[in-house]
Short mmCIF file of the C-alpha atoms (twelve columns), coordinates in Angstrom:
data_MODEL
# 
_entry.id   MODEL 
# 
loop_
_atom_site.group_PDB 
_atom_site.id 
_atom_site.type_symbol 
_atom_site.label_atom_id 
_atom_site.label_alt_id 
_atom_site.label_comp_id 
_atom_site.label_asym_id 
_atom_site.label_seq_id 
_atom_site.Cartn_x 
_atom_site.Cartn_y 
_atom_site.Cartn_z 
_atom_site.pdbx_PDB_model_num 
ATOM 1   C CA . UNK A 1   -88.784  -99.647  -32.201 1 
ATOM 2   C CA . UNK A 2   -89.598  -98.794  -35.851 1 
ATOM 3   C CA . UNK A 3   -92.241  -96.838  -37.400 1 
ATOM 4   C CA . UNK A 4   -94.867  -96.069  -38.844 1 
ATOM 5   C CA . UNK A 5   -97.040  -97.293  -36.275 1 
ATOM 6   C CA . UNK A 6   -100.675 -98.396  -37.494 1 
ATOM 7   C CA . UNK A 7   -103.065 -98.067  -34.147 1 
ATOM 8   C CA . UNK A 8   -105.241 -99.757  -36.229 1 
ATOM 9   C CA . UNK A 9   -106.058 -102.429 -33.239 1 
ATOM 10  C CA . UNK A 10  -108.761 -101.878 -30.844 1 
ATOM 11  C CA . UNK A 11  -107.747 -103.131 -27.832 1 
ATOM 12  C CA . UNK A 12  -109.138 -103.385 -24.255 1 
ATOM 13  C CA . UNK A 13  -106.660 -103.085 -21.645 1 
ATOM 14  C CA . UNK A 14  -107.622 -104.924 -18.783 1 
ATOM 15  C CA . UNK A 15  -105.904 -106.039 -14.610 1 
ATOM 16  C CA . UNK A 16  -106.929 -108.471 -12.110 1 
ATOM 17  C CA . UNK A 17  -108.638 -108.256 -9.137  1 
ATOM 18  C CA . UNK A 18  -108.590 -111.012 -6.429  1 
ATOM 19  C CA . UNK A 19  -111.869 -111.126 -4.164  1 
ATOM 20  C CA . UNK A 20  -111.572 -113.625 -0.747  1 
ATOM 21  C CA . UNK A 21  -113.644 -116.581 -2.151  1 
ATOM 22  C CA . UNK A 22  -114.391 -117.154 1.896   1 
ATOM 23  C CA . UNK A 23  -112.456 -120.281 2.077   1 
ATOM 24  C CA . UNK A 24  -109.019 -119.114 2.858   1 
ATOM 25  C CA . UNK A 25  -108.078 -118.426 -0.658  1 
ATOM 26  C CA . UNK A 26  -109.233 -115.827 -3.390  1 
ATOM 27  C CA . UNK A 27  -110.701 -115.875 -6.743  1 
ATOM 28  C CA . UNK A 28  -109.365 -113.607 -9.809  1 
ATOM 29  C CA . UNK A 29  -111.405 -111.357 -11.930 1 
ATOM 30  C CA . UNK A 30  -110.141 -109.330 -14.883 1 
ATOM 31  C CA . UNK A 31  -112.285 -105.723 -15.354 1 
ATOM 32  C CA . UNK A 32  -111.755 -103.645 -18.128 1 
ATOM 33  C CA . UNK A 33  -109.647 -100.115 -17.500 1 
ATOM 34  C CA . UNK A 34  -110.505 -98.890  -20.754 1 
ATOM 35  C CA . UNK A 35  -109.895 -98.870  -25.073 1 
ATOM 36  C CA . UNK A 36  -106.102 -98.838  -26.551 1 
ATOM 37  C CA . UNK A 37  -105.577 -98.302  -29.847 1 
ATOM 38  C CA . UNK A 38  -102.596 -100.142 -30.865 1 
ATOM 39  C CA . UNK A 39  -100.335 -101.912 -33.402 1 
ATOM 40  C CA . UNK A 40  -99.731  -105.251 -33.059 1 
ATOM 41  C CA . UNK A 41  -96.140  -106.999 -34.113 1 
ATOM 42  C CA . UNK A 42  -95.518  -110.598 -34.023 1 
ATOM 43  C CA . UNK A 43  -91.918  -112.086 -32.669 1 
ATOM 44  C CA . UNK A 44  -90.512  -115.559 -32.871 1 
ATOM 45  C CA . UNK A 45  -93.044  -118.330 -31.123 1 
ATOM 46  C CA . UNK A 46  -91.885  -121.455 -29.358 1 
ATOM 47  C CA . UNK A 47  -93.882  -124.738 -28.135 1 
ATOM 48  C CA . UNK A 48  -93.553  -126.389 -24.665 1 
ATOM 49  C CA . UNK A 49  -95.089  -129.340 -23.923 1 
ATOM 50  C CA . UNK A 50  -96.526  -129.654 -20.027 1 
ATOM 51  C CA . UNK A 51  -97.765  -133.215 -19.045 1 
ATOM 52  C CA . UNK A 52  -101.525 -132.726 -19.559 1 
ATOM 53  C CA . UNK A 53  -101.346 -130.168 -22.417 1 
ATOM 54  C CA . UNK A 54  -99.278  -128.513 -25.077 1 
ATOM 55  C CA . UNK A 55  -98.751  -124.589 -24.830 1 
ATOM 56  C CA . UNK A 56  -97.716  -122.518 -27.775 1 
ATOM 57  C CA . UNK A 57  -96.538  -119.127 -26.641 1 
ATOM 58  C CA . UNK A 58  -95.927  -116.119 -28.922 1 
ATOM 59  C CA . UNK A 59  -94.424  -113.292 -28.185 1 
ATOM 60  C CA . UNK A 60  -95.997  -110.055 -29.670 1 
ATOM 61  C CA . UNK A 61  -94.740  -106.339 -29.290 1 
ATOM 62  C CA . UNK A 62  -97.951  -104.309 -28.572 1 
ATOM 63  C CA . UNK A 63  -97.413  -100.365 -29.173 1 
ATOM 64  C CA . UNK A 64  -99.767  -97.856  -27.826 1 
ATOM 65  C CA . UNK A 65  -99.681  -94.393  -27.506 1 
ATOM 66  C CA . UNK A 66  -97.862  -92.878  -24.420 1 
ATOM 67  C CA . UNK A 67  -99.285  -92.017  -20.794 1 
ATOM 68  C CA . UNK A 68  -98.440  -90.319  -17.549 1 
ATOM 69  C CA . UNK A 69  -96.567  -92.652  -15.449 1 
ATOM 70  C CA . UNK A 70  -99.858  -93.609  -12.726 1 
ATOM 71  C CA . UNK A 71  -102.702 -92.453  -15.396 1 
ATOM 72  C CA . UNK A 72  -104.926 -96.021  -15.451 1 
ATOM 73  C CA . UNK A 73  -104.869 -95.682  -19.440 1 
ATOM 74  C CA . UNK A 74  -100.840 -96.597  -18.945 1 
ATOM 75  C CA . UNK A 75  -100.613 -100.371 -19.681 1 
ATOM 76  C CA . UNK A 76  -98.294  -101.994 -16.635 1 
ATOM 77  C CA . UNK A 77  -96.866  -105.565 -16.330 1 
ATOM 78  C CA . UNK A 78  -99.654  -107.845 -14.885 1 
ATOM 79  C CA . UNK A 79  -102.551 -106.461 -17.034 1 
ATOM 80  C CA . UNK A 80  -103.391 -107.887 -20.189 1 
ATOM 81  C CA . UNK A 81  -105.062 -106.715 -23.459 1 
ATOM 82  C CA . UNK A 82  -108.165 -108.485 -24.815 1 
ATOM 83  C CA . UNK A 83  -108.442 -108.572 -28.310 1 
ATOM 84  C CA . UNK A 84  -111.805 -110.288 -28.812 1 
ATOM 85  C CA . UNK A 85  -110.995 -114.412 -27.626 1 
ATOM 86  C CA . UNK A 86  -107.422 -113.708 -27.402 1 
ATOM 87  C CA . UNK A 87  -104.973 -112.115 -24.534 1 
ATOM 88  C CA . UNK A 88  -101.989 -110.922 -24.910 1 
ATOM 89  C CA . UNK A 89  -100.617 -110.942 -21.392 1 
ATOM 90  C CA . UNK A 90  -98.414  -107.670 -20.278 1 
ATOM 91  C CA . UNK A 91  -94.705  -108.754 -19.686 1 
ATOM 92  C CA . UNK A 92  -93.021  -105.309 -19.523 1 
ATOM 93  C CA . UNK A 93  -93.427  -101.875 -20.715 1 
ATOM 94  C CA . UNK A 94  -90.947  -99.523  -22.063 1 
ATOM 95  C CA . UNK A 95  -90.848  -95.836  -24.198 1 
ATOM 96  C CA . UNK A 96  -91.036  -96.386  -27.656 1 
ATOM 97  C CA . UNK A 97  -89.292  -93.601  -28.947 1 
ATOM 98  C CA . UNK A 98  -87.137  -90.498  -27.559 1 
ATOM 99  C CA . UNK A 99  -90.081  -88.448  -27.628 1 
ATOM 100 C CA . UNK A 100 -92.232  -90.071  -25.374 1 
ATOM 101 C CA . UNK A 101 -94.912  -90.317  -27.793 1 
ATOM 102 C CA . UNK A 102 -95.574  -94.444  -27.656 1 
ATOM 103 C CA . UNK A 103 -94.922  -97.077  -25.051 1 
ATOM 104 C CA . UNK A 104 -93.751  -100.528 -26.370 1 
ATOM 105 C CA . UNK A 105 -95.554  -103.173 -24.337 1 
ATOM 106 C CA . UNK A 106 -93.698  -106.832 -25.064 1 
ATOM 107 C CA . UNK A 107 -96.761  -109.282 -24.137 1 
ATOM 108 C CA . UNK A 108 -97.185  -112.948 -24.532 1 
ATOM 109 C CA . UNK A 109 -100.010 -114.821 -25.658 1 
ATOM 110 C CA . UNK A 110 -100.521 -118.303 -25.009 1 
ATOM 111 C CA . UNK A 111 -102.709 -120.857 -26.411 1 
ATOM 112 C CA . UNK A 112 -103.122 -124.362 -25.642 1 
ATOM 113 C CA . UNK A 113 -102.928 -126.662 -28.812 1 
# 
């Protein structure tokens, strides 16, 4: 990663939860863990189209500052961060720099077209 970072970006960082919908399946709710400031970097986007719809994903690098390893403020693949209507779904997470200060979350968001 490169610097400066600008956690200009409120985000809220958010992870499912499945509740038994009583039928032999579940349903999935997202609650919200908490507030991330962040900076947000665009990558390269690509188009698929599906049969009933057209998808446009974009990858975005999401950089936050760093967390403990278990601490719930510690974005982890399978969350996502909510950025008013859009999500930016958590892919992987890495350190950002050799000094542990920021994590580098690479996150996709999709939107149909």
């Amino acid at each position: 990663m490169r610097g400066p970072y600008f956690l200009s970006r409120k985000l809220v960082l958010e992870a499912v939860t499945r509740q038994p919908d009583n039928a032999g399946g579940y349903t999935e709710t997202w609650v919200v863990l908490g507030e991330i400031w962040a900076d947000i970097r665009a990558g390269i986007g690509r188009e698929r189209n599906l049969s009933v719809a057209t998808i446009s994903a974009v990858p975005y690098r999401v950089i936050t500052r760093s967390a403990p390893i278990g601490a719930a403020s510690r974005p982890q693949p399978g969350q996502r961060f909510r950025d008013g209507d859009r999500m930016f779904r958590i892919e992987a997470v890495s350190d950002g720099d050799r000094h542990g200060l920021y994590l580098e979350c690479f996150t996709k968001e999709e939107v149909l077209t």
